[in-house]
Short mmCIF file of C-alpha atoms in Angstrom, two decimals:
data_model
loop_
_atom_site.label_atom_id
_atom_site.label_comp_id
_atom_site.label_asym_id
_atom_site.label_seq_id
_atom_site.Cartn_x
_atom_site.Cartn_y
_atom_site.Cartn_z
CA MET A 1 60.18 107.00 184.11
CA LYS A 2 63.66 107.80 185.38
CA LYS A 3 65.26 110.95 183.97
CA ALA A 4 68.88 109.95 184.54
CA LEU A 5 69.88 110.84 180.99
CA TYR A 6 68.20 114.23 181.24
CA LEU A 7 70.02 115.00 184.49
CA LYS A 8 73.29 113.85 182.95
CA PHE A 9 72.84 116.30 180.10
CA ILE A 10 72.17 119.17 182.52
CA LEU A 11 75.08 118.17 184.77
CA ALA A 12 77.44 117.91 181.79
CA TYR A 13 76.32 121.35 180.63
CA VAL A 14 76.92 122.94 184.07
CA ILE A 15 80.33 121.26 184.42
CA PHE A 16 81.27 122.44 180.93
CA GLY A 17 80.35 126.02 181.85
CA LEU A 18 82.23 125.97 185.17
CA PHE A 19 85.38 124.53 183.62
CA SER A 20 85.22 127.02 180.75
CA PHE A 21 85.02 130.04 183.06
CA LEU A 22 87.69 128.57 185.34
CA MET A 23 90.08 128.15 182.42
CA VAL A 24 89.38 131.68 181.21
CA ALA A 25 89.92 133.09 184.71
CA THR A 26 93.30 131.36 185.05
CA PHE A 27 95.05 130.74 181.75
CA SER A 28 93.44 133.53 179.73
CA ASP A 29 94.05 136.13 182.46
CA ARG A 30 97.74 135.27 182.61
CA LEU A 31 98.13 135.16 178.83
CA ILE A 32 96.38 138.48 178.34
CA GLN A 33 98.51 140.19 181.01
CA GLU A 34 101.70 138.89 179.42
CA LYS A 35 100.57 139.97 175.97
CA VAL A 36 99.64 143.48 177.18
CA LEU A 37 102.98 143.75 179.02
CA ARG A 38 104.98 142.76 175.93
CA GLU A 39 103.04 145.03 173.60
CA GLU A 40 103.37 148.03 175.96
CA ALA A 41 107.07 147.35 176.48
CA ALA A 42 107.62 147.22 172.72
CA SER A 43 105.75 150.50 172.26
CA LEU A 44 107.67 152.27 175.05
CA TYR A 45 110.98 150.91 173.81
CA ALA A 46 110.32 152.40 170.38
CA GLU A 47 109.72 155.80 172.01
CA ALA A 48 112.76 155.43 174.27
CA ALA A 49 114.99 154.51 171.34
CA MET A 50 113.81 157.58 169.47
CA ILE A 51 114.60 159.83 172.45
CA SER A 52 117.99 158.22 172.99
CA LYS A 53 118.93 158.96 169.38
CA SER A 54 117.56 162.51 169.34
CA TYR A 55 117.06 164.57 172.50
CA ALA A 56 119.29 162.56 174.79
CA ALA A 57 122.13 162.33 172.28
CA SER A 58 121.87 166.08 171.66
CA LEU A 59 121.99 166.66 175.41
CA TYR A 60 125.19 164.68 175.78
CA HIS A 61 126.72 166.50 172.81
CA SER A 62 125.71 169.85 174.34
CA GLU A 63 123.61 170.62 171.32
CA THR A 64 120.59 171.50 173.44
CA THR A 65 119.79 172.59 176.98
CA ILE A 66 118.48 170.51 179.84
CA GLU A 67 115.40 172.74 180.09
CA ALA A 68 114.49 172.14 176.46
CA VAL A 69 114.88 168.40 176.81
CA HIS A 70 112.87 168.49 180.04
CA ASP A 71 109.99 170.22 178.29
CA GLU A 72 109.99 167.59 175.55
CA LEU A 73 110.08 164.74 178.07
CA PHE A 74 107.27 166.27 180.08
CA SER A 75 105.01 166.55 177.04
CA LEU A 76 105.81 163.03 175.92
CA SER A 77 105.26 161.56 179.40
CA VAL A 78 101.83 163.16 179.60
CA TYR A 79 100.96 161.75 176.18
CA LEU A 80 102.24 158.23 177.00
CA GLY A 81 101.09 158.21 180.63
CA CYS A 82 104.45 157.20 182.02
CA SER A 83 107.58 158.55 183.68
CA ILE A 84 110.74 159.23 181.63
CA TRP A 85 114.19 159.33 183.18
CA ILE A 86 117.66 159.84 181.76
CA VAL A 87 120.27 158.10 183.91
CA ASN A 88 124.04 157.87 183.64
CA PRO A 89 125.68 154.42 183.75
CA SER A 90 126.88 155.28 187.29
CA GLY A 91 123.29 155.75 188.46
CA THR A 92 123.23 159.54 188.49
CA VAL A 93 119.83 160.87 187.46
CA LEU A 94 120.50 163.43 184.79
CA LEU A 95 116.92 164.36 183.97
CA THR A 96 113.29 163.34 184.61
CA ASN A 97 110.00 164.49 183.21
CA GLN A 98 108.93 165.70 186.65
CA ALA A 99 111.59 168.34 187.40
CA VAL A 100 114.92 169.69 186.32
CA PRO A 101 117.50 168.06 188.60
CA ASP A 102 119.83 170.02 190.85
CA LEU A 103 123.25 169.53 189.26
CA GLN A 104 124.95 170.73 192.44
CA ASN A 105 123.27 167.92 194.45
CA PRO A 106 122.61 165.16 191.92
CA ASP A 107 120.23 162.28 192.67
CA VAL A 108 122.04 158.94 192.53
CA LEU A 109 120.35 155.53 192.21
CA GLU A 110 122.09 153.08 194.49
CA ASN A 111 123.20 149.82 192.92
CA PHE A 112 121.96 150.98 189.52
CA SER A 113 122.30 148.24 186.92
CA PRO A 114 120.21 148.31 183.75
CA GLN A 115 120.01 144.53 183.54
CA THR A 116 116.99 142.82 182.01
CA GLU A 117 116.07 139.22 181.32
CA GLU A 118 117.85 137.53 178.43
CA ASN A 119 116.73 138.69 174.98
CA THR A 120 114.47 141.39 176.47
CA TYR A 121 114.69 145.15 176.88
CA TYR A 122 112.33 145.51 179.84
CA THR A 123 111.82 144.35 183.41
CA THR A 124 109.43 144.99 186.29
CA GLY A 125 110.01 146.25 189.81
CA ASP A 126 110.05 149.35 192.01
CA PHE A 127 113.05 150.89 190.14
CA PHE A 128 115.59 150.62 192.90
CA GLY A 129 113.10 151.59 195.61
CA ARG A 130 111.97 154.84 194.01
CA PHE A 131 108.32 153.80 193.49
CA SER A 132 105.81 152.35 195.93
CA GLU A 133 104.10 150.19 193.31
CA GLN A 134 105.46 147.86 190.68
CA GLN A 135 106.50 149.44 187.40
CA LEU A 136 107.16 148.32 183.86
CA ILE A 137 110.76 149.46 183.28
CA VAL A 138 112.09 149.86 179.73
CA PHE A 139 115.77 150.69 179.09
CA SER A 140 117.17 152.19 175.90
CA PRO A 141 120.92 152.94 175.86
CA ILE A 142 122.30 156.33 174.70
CA ILE A 143 125.32 155.54 172.51
CA SER A 144 127.87 158.07 171.44
CA ASN A 145 131.35 157.42 170.07
CA TYR A 146 130.63 153.71 170.33
CA ARG A 147 130.15 153.96 174.10
CA ILE A 148 127.07 153.90 176.29
CA GLN A 149 126.77 157.41 177.69
CA GLY A 150 123.55 156.78 179.58
CA TYR A 151 120.08 155.30 179.47
CA VAL A 152 116.62 156.53 178.64
CA VAL A 153 114.30 154.80 181.11
CA PHE A 154 110.51 154.60 180.66
CA LEU A 155 108.49 153.64 183.75
CA LYS A 156 104.80 152.82 183.70
CA PRO A 157 102.72 151.50 186.63
CA LEU A 158 101.67 147.87 186.23
CA SER A 159 98.27 148.81 187.66
CA THR A 160 97.42 150.67 184.45
CA LEU A 161 98.44 147.61 182.41
CA ARG A 162 96.32 145.34 184.61
CA ALA A 163 93.38 147.65 184.06
CA ARG A 164 93.83 147.30 180.31
CA SER A 165 94.21 143.50 180.50
CA ASN A 166 91.10 143.37 182.71
CA SER A 167 89.15 145.24 180.04
CA TYR A 168 90.24 142.63 177.50
CA LEU A 169 89.35 139.89 179.95
CA THR A 170 85.90 141.44 180.37
CA ILE A 171 85.37 141.10 176.63
CA VAL A 172 86.39 137.44 176.89
CA TYR A 173 83.94 136.90 179.77
CA ILE A 174 81.12 138.51 177.78
CA THR A 175 81.99 136.31 174.79
CA MET A 176 82.03 133.23 177.02
CA GLY A 177 78.66 134.22 178.43
CA LEU A 178 77.20 134.51 174.92
CA ILE A 179 78.73 131.14 173.98
CA PHE A 180 77.29 129.61 177.16
CA LEU A 181 73.87 131.04 176.30
CA LEU A 182 74.14 129.79 172.72
CA SER A 183 75.17 126.34 173.93
CA PHE A 184 72.15 126.34 176.25
CA ILE A 185 69.91 127.05 173.26
CA ILE A 186 71.65 124.24 171.37
CA LEU A 187 71.08 121.98 174.39
CA LEU A 188 67.37 122.79 174.36
CA PHE A 189 67.24 122.08 170.65
CA PHE A 190 69.12 118.81 171.19
CA MET A 191 66.72 117.84 173.98
CA GLU A 192 63.80 118.50 171.69
CA MET A 193 65.29 116.62 168.73
CA PHE A 194 66.82 113.71 170.66
CA TYR A 195 65.54 113.37 174.20
CA ARG A 196 61.82 113.84 173.50
CA PRO A 197 61.73 111.13 170.80
CA LEU A 198 63.81 108.92 173.10
CA GLN A 199 61.19 109.39 175.82
CA LYS A 200 58.48 108.28 173.39
CA ILE A 201 60.49 105.21 172.43
CA ILE A 202 61.18 104.30 176.07
CA TYR A 203 57.52 104.69 176.97
CA ALA A 204 56.54 102.56 173.97
CA THR A 205 58.96 99.80 175.00
CA GLU A 206 57.44 99.87 178.49
CA GLN A 207 54.00 99.44 176.96
CA TYR A 208 55.25 96.54 174.84
CA ALA A 209 56.94 94.98 177.86
CA GLU A 210 53.57 95.08 179.66
CA GLY A 211 52.00 93.24 176.73
CA ASN A 212 50.27 96.19 175.07
CA MET A 213 51.48 95.38 171.56
CA HIS A 214 48.73 97.49 169.99
CA TYR A 215 50.16 100.73 171.42
CA GLU A 216 50.94 103.12 168.55
CA PHE A 217 53.35 106.05 168.55
CA SER A 218 55.16 108.15 165.97
CA VAL A 219 58.38 110.17 165.86
CA ASP A 220 58.44 112.91 163.24
CA SER A 221 62.05 112.48 162.24
CA TYR A 222 63.85 111.14 159.20
CA ASP A 223 67.15 110.33 160.93
CA GLU A 224 68.31 107.26 162.86
CA MET A 225 65.94 108.07 165.73
CA GLY A 226 62.95 108.08 163.40
CA TYR A 227 64.14 104.85 161.78
CA LEU A 228 64.50 103.24 165.24
CA ALA A 229 60.98 104.32 166.18
CA ALA A 230 59.53 103.03 162.91
CA THR A 231 61.37 99.72 163.26
CA LEU A 232 60.19 99.34 166.85
CA GLY A 233 56.60 100.10 165.85
CA PHE A 234 56.79 97.62 162.98
CA MET A 235 58.23 94.96 165.29
CA ALA A 236 55.41 95.51 167.77
CA SER A 237 52.78 95.33 165.03
CA GLU A 238 54.29 92.07 163.79
CA ILE A 239 54.30 90.64 167.31
CA ALA A 240 50.73 91.79 167.79
CA ARG A 241 49.75 90.19 164.49
CA SER A 242 51.56 87.01 165.49
CA GLU A 243 49.70 86.99 168.79
CA ASP A 244 46.40 87.47 166.98
CA VAL A 245 47.27 84.61 164.64
CA GLN A 246 48.23 82.47 167.60
CA LYS A 247 44.95 83.23 169.33
CA LYS A 248 43.09 82.33 166.16
CA PHE A 249 45.13 79.15 165.92
CA VAL A 250 44.27 78.17 169.48
CA ALA A 251 40.62 78.81 168.76
CA ASN A 252 40.76 76.90 165.45
CA VAL A 253 42.73 73.96 166.79
CA SER A 254 40.54 73.83 169.88
CA HIS A 255 37.51 73.70 167.61
CA ASP A 256 39.17 71.13 165.32
CA PHE A 257 39.95 68.91 168.29
CA ARG A 258 36.71 69.51 170.15
CA SER A 259 34.38 68.75 167.23
CA PRO A 260 35.65 65.21 166.50
CA LEU A 261 36.06 64.46 170.20
CA THR A 262 32.47 65.57 170.83
CA SER A 263 31.26 63.37 167.98
CA ILE A 264 33.31 60.38 169.16
CA HIS A 265 32.13 60.81 172.74
CA GLY A 266 28.49 61.27 171.72
CA TYR A 267 28.37 58.25 169.35
CA LEU A 268 30.18 55.94 171.76
CA GLU A 269 27.96 57.03 174.66
CA ALA A 270 24.85 56.50 172.52
CA MET A 271 26.01 52.98 171.58
CA LEU A 272 26.70 52.13 175.21
CA ASP A 273 23.36 53.34 176.60
CA GLY A 274 21.40 51.72 173.76
CA THR A 275 20.27 54.91 172.04
CA ILE A 276 21.92 53.57 168.88
CA PRO A 277 20.77 49.98 168.28
CA PRO A 278 23.40 47.26 167.70
CA GLU A 279 22.54 46.91 164.02
CA MET A 280 23.60 50.56 163.51
CA HIS A 281 26.93 50.23 165.39
CA GLU A 282 29.02 49.55 162.29
CA LYS A 283 27.83 52.72 160.60
CA TYR A 284 28.67 54.93 163.54
CA LEU A 285 31.94 53.15 164.21
CA HIS A 286 33.03 54.17 160.71
CA ILE A 287 32.11 57.75 161.59
CA VAL A 288 34.16 57.49 164.79
CA LEU A 289 37.06 56.05 162.78
CA ASN A 290 36.91 58.97 160.34
CA GLU A 291 36.99 61.41 163.23
CA THR A 292 40.04 59.70 164.74
CA ASP A 293 41.74 59.92 161.33
CA ARG A 294 41.02 63.61 161.34
CA LEU A 295 42.63 64.00 164.78
CA THR A 296 45.61 61.94 163.66
CA LYS A 297 46.09 64.13 160.59
CA LEU A 298 46.04 67.29 162.69
CA THR A 299 48.52 65.88 165.19
CA ASN A 300 50.87 64.63 162.47
CA SER A 301 50.81 68.02 160.74
CA LEU A 302 51.78 69.78 163.96
CA LEU A 303 54.62 67.35 164.62
CA GLN A 304 55.87 67.56 161.05
CA LEU A 305 55.91 71.35 161.06
CA ASN A 306 57.81 71.32 164.34
CA ASN A 307 60.38 68.91 162.87
CA LEU A 308 60.79 71.09 159.78
CA ASN A 309 61.68 74.06 161.97
CA THR A 310 64.32 72.13 163.87
CA LYS A 311 67.82 73.49 163.18
CA GLY A 312 70.03 71.26 161.17
CA LEU A 313 67.18 69.60 159.26
CA ALA A 314 68.80 66.91 157.10
CA LEU A 315 67.52 66.65 153.54
CA ASN A 316 67.90 63.42 151.65
CA ARG A 317 68.90 65.07 148.37
CA THR A 318 68.93 62.87 145.30
CA ASN A 319 68.69 63.30 141.53
CA PHE A 320 65.24 62.24 140.31
CA ASP A 321 62.75 62.84 137.52
CA ILE A 322 60.29 65.48 138.73
CA ASN A 323 57.86 64.66 135.88
CA THR A 324 57.38 61.15 137.29
CA VAL A 325 56.68 62.59 140.76
CA ILE A 326 54.11 64.98 139.29
CA HIS A 327 52.33 62.16 137.40
CA ASP A 328 52.28 59.95 140.53
CA THR A 329 50.89 62.78 142.69
CA VAL A 330 48.16 63.58 140.17
CA ALA A 331 47.17 59.89 140.06
CA THR A 332 46.40 59.91 143.82
CA PHE A 333 43.65 62.50 143.28
CA GLU A 334 41.97 60.74 140.38
CA GLY A 335 38.92 59.70 142.36
CA THR A 336 38.43 63.10 143.97
CA CYS A 337 38.71 64.83 140.61
CA LEU A 338 36.09 62.50 139.06
CA LYS A 339 33.60 63.36 141.81
CA LYS A 340 33.98 67.12 141.22
CA GLY A 341 34.38 66.89 137.46
CA ILE A 342 37.85 68.50 137.62
CA ARG A 343 40.36 68.02 134.82
CA ILE A 344 44.12 68.32 135.48
CA ASP A 345 46.23 69.50 132.53
CA LEU A 346 49.98 68.86 132.59
CA ILE A 347 52.32 71.13 130.61
CA LEU A 348 55.77 69.79 131.47
CA VAL A 349 59.25 70.40 130.07
CA GLY A 350 60.46 67.29 128.19
CA GLU A 351 59.64 63.65 128.89
CA GLU A 352 62.13 63.68 131.77
CA MET A 353 63.42 66.55 133.93
CA THR A 354 66.01 65.67 136.55
CA VAL A 355 66.22 67.85 139.65
CA ASN A 356 68.31 67.70 142.79
CA ALA A 357 66.13 67.71 145.90
CA ASP A 358 64.53 65.57 148.61
CA ARG A 359 62.05 63.47 146.61
CA GLU A 360 59.63 62.66 149.44
CA LYS A 361 59.40 66.26 150.69
CA ILE A 362 58.94 67.69 147.18
CA GLN A 363 56.21 65.12 146.58
CA GLN A 364 54.54 66.35 149.76
CA VAL A 365 54.76 69.94 148.46
CA LEU A 366 53.02 68.90 145.24
CA TYR A 367 50.44 66.90 147.17
CA ASN A 368 49.56 69.84 149.47
CA LEU A 369 49.36 72.36 146.63
CA LEU A 370 47.24 70.05 144.46
CA ASP A 371 45.02 69.14 147.42
CA ASN A 372 44.35 72.86 148.05
CA ALA A 373 43.68 73.48 144.37
CA ILE A 374 41.09 70.69 144.24
CA LYS A 375 39.42 71.78 147.50
CA PHE A 376 38.92 75.36 146.37
CA SER A 377 38.14 74.70 142.68
CA ASN A 378 34.62 74.91 141.34
CA GLN A 379 32.76 71.98 139.83
CA ASP A 380 33.77 71.08 136.26
CA SER A 381 36.87 73.30 136.30
CA VAL A 382 40.49 72.86 135.17
CA ILE A 383 43.71 72.72 137.18
CA THR A 384 46.98 73.29 135.32
CA ILE A 385 50.40 72.07 136.42
CA GLU A 386 53.15 73.65 134.31
CA SER A 387 56.94 73.58 134.43
CA THR A 388 59.52 75.86 132.76
CA VAL A 389 63.30 76.16 132.94
CA LYS A 390 65.11 79.46 133.57
CA LYS A 391 68.85 79.66 134.30
CA ASN A 392 69.31 76.19 135.85
CA LYS A 393 66.08 76.60 137.81
CA LEU A 394 62.90 74.67 137.24
CA LEU A 395 59.71 76.65 137.89
CA ILE A 396 56.67 74.52 138.76
CA SER A 397 53.27 76.18 138.97
CA VAL A 398 49.93 74.81 140.18
CA LYS A 399 47.07 76.94 138.89
CA ASP A 400 43.35 76.56 139.62
CA ASN A 401 40.16 78.39 138.63
CA GLY A 402 38.65 78.43 142.11
CA ILE A 403 37.46 80.93 144.68
CA GLY A 404 40.80 82.76 144.91
CA ILE A 405 42.41 84.42 147.89
CA PRO A 406 41.40 87.86 149.20
CA LYS A 407 44.08 90.51 148.69
CA ASP A 408 44.48 91.20 152.42
CA SER A 409 45.11 87.48 153.06
CA LEU A 410 47.86 86.95 150.45
CA GLY A 411 50.60 87.94 152.89
CA LEU A 412 49.26 85.62 155.58
CA ILE A 413 48.49 82.34 153.83
CA PHE A 414 51.92 80.87 154.62
CA ASP A 415 51.55 81.66 158.32
CA ARG A 416 50.90 78.72 160.55
CA PHE A 417 47.29 77.90 161.32
CA TYR A 418 46.00 80.75 159.19
CA LYS A 419 42.73 80.11 157.38
CA SER A 420 40.96 82.82 155.41
CA ASP A 421 37.23 83.28 155.75
CA LEU A 422 36.63 81.96 152.23
CA SER A 423 38.71 78.81 152.78
CA ARG A 424 37.12 78.20 156.16
CA GLY A 425 33.78 77.64 154.50
CA LYS A 426 35.21 75.31 151.82
CA ASP A 427 37.69 73.34 153.94
CA LYS A 428 35.95 71.92 156.98
CA LYS A 429 38.71 69.43 157.82
CA GLY A 430 41.76 71.59 157.08
CA THR A 431 44.22 72.46 159.83
CA GLY A 432 45.72 75.60 158.32
CA LEU A 433 49.18 73.99 158.34
CA GLY A 434 49.50 72.69 154.77
CA LEU A 435 50.94 75.83 153.20
CA SER A 436 53.19 76.44 156.22
CA ILE A 437 54.68 72.98 155.69
CA VAL A 438 55.09 73.70 151.96
CA LYS A 439 56.97 76.94 152.66
CA GLU A 440 59.26 75.32 155.24
CA ILE A 441 60.16 72.49 152.85
CA ILE A 442 60.93 74.88 149.99
CA ARG A 443 62.91 77.18 152.30
CA SER A 444 64.97 74.23 153.58
CA HIS A 445 65.97 73.60 149.94
CA ASP A 446 67.08 77.27 149.63
CA GLU A 447 64.39 77.77 146.99
CA ASN A 448 61.46 80.20 146.64
CA ILE A 449 57.69 79.95 146.46
CA ASN A 450 55.28 82.68 145.36
CA VAL A 451 51.55 83.04 144.97
CA ILE A 452 49.34 85.06 142.61
CA SER A 453 45.60 85.14 143.18
CA THR A 454 42.47 87.03 142.20
CA GLU A 455 39.35 86.58 144.29
CA GLY A 456 36.66 84.75 142.32
CA VAL A 457 39.08 83.95 139.45
CA GLY A 458 41.70 81.55 140.79
CA THR A 459 45.10 81.05 142.38
CA GLU A 460 48.55 80.10 141.11
CA PHE A 461 51.40 78.82 143.29
CA THR A 462 54.92 78.74 141.79
CA PHE A 463 58.04 77.26 143.38
CA THR A 464 61.58 76.64 142.16
CA LEU A 465 63.92 73.63 142.16
CA SER A 466 67.55 73.21 141.12
CA VAL A 467 67.98 71.43 137.79
CA PHE A 468 70.55 68.62 137.83
CA ASP A 469 73.41 69.46 135.46
CA GLU A 470 75.04 66.28 134.18
CA ASN A 471 77.83 68.21 132.42
CA ALA A 472 78.83 69.97 135.61
CA ASP A 473 78.81 66.65 137.44
CA ASP A 474 81.01 65.08 134.72
CA GLU A 475 83.46 67.98 134.94
CA ASN A 476 83.63 67.61 138.69
CA GLY A 477 84.29 63.91 138.25
CA GLU A 478 87.10 64.59 135.75
CA ASP A 479 88.65 67.13 138.10
CA GLU A 480 88.57 64.57 140.90
CA GLN A 481 90.19 61.96 138.66
CA GLN A 482 92.90 64.40 137.61
CA THR A 483 93.51 65.27 141.22
CA GLU A 484 93.73 61.61 142.20
CA GLY A 485 96.09 60.95 139.28
CA SER A 486 98.38 63.82 140.26
CA GLU A 487 98.43 62.61 143.84
CA ALA A 488 99.24 59.07 142.67
#
C-alpha cells in the first residue's frame, strides 16, 4: 500500500515548521528590535526632559555648579547604563557624565545639528564620530527665556538594545518550539484518528476489488469516517449476499433446466431404441410435453422480469373495476382449489371499485400471489382476499393459512430466484421469479407491497393501488373547458 498521504502529512508538517521559524527569524526579529528601540528612546527621553528642566536649567541660570551637576549625571548614567552629555547649540560640550570639561579648552562637536527624523526625538549613529559603535541618541532641548540654550543628550549603545531584543526573541523561539512540539502531538493524534481508519478502509476496498466480499473490518468511530466504514461494510455484505443469491440461482436454474431436459432426453431415447413400446409412446409424449411447458414457463419468466427492469417501461394505465379482475383470477384456480379442498373467501369494498393501473399486469400480480397461496396452503384450508380503502388508496391483501415464511427469509423473498427451504419442498416446479415479478410490477406503478408471515401459521401479502376519483376527473375536465373557452 502506498503511503503518499502519510508522507504528504509529514512533509506539510516540516514545511510548516521551517516557514514558521523563518518568519520569526526575519519579521519578528525586526519588529522586536524596533519595539525595544522605541521603548528605550521613550524612557531615555523622559529622563532627559527631566534633567533639561531641572539640573541643566539650573546650570544655565547659575543656580548650581558644574561639579554638582556632574555628580548627578554620573549617578544617573550608572543607573541607566548610558552616557549623558550637555551640549550647546553651537556644538560645544558643556558637560558629560565622564568628566568635568576644561572650560579653557572646550570640546566642540563639528557639524553639530540635533536633527532627528520627523515626529521623533531620537536617532542612531556614532554621534558625530565620537563613538566607535552605533548609539541610540536622544535629544531633549534646554529652554530658557523661550530660547533653546542647549541640549541634554542621552547615548546608549545599540549592542545593549540588541542583547535585550535577542532575549525577547529567545522567548519567542522557545514558544515556537513548544508550539511545534504541540502540533506534532496533534499530528500524531490526527494520524491515529484519521489516517489509521483510512488505511483500514483502503485495505478493505482492495480486498473487495479482489473479490473477497466476505472480508470484515470495523472502525471504532462515530464521525464521518466511521459512517463511511460502516456504509462500505454494508455495501460489501449486500454484494456478497447478492453473489450468494446469484450462485444459488445458477444452481437452481441449472437444476430446473437439467431435470426436464434429462427427462425429455431419456424418454425420447427410450422410445427410439424400443425400450418403451409404441403403445406407451402417447403417455410418455405427454410427459415430454409437460416438461417442455415447464421449460417454456421458466424462460418466459426470465424474459418478463428482464423486460420489467428495462428503463422507461410503458404501462397501459386504464380505469377498471378491480373487483371483476379479482373474481376472474379466482375463477382460474377453481379446479386446483377443488383438488386440495381450499376455499377462497372474498371480502371486497363495494360491488365495484375503480382503480387506475395496468389491468393485465395487476391481474398477473393477483395470479402470482394467489398461485403461491394455493401452493403453500394446507389441505382443506381457507384463503382470504380482502380490500379496504384508505386515503385514495386501495389495499388488497391475499392471506393464506399455509406453511408460512421463516423470519430470516422475509427480507429475501422478493429477491430474484430466491426460494426458501420450506417452499423448495412444496414447489417443485417454481422458478423463484414470481414474487420478483410482482414487486417490479407494483414498483413500476409507484405503489407498495408488504408481507407479514408466521412460520406454521400463514402468510399475508398486501399491495396498494390508486383509486380512480371521478370528481377529480370531472373538475379537471371543467378546468380544461374553461381554459378552452377563455382561449376561444
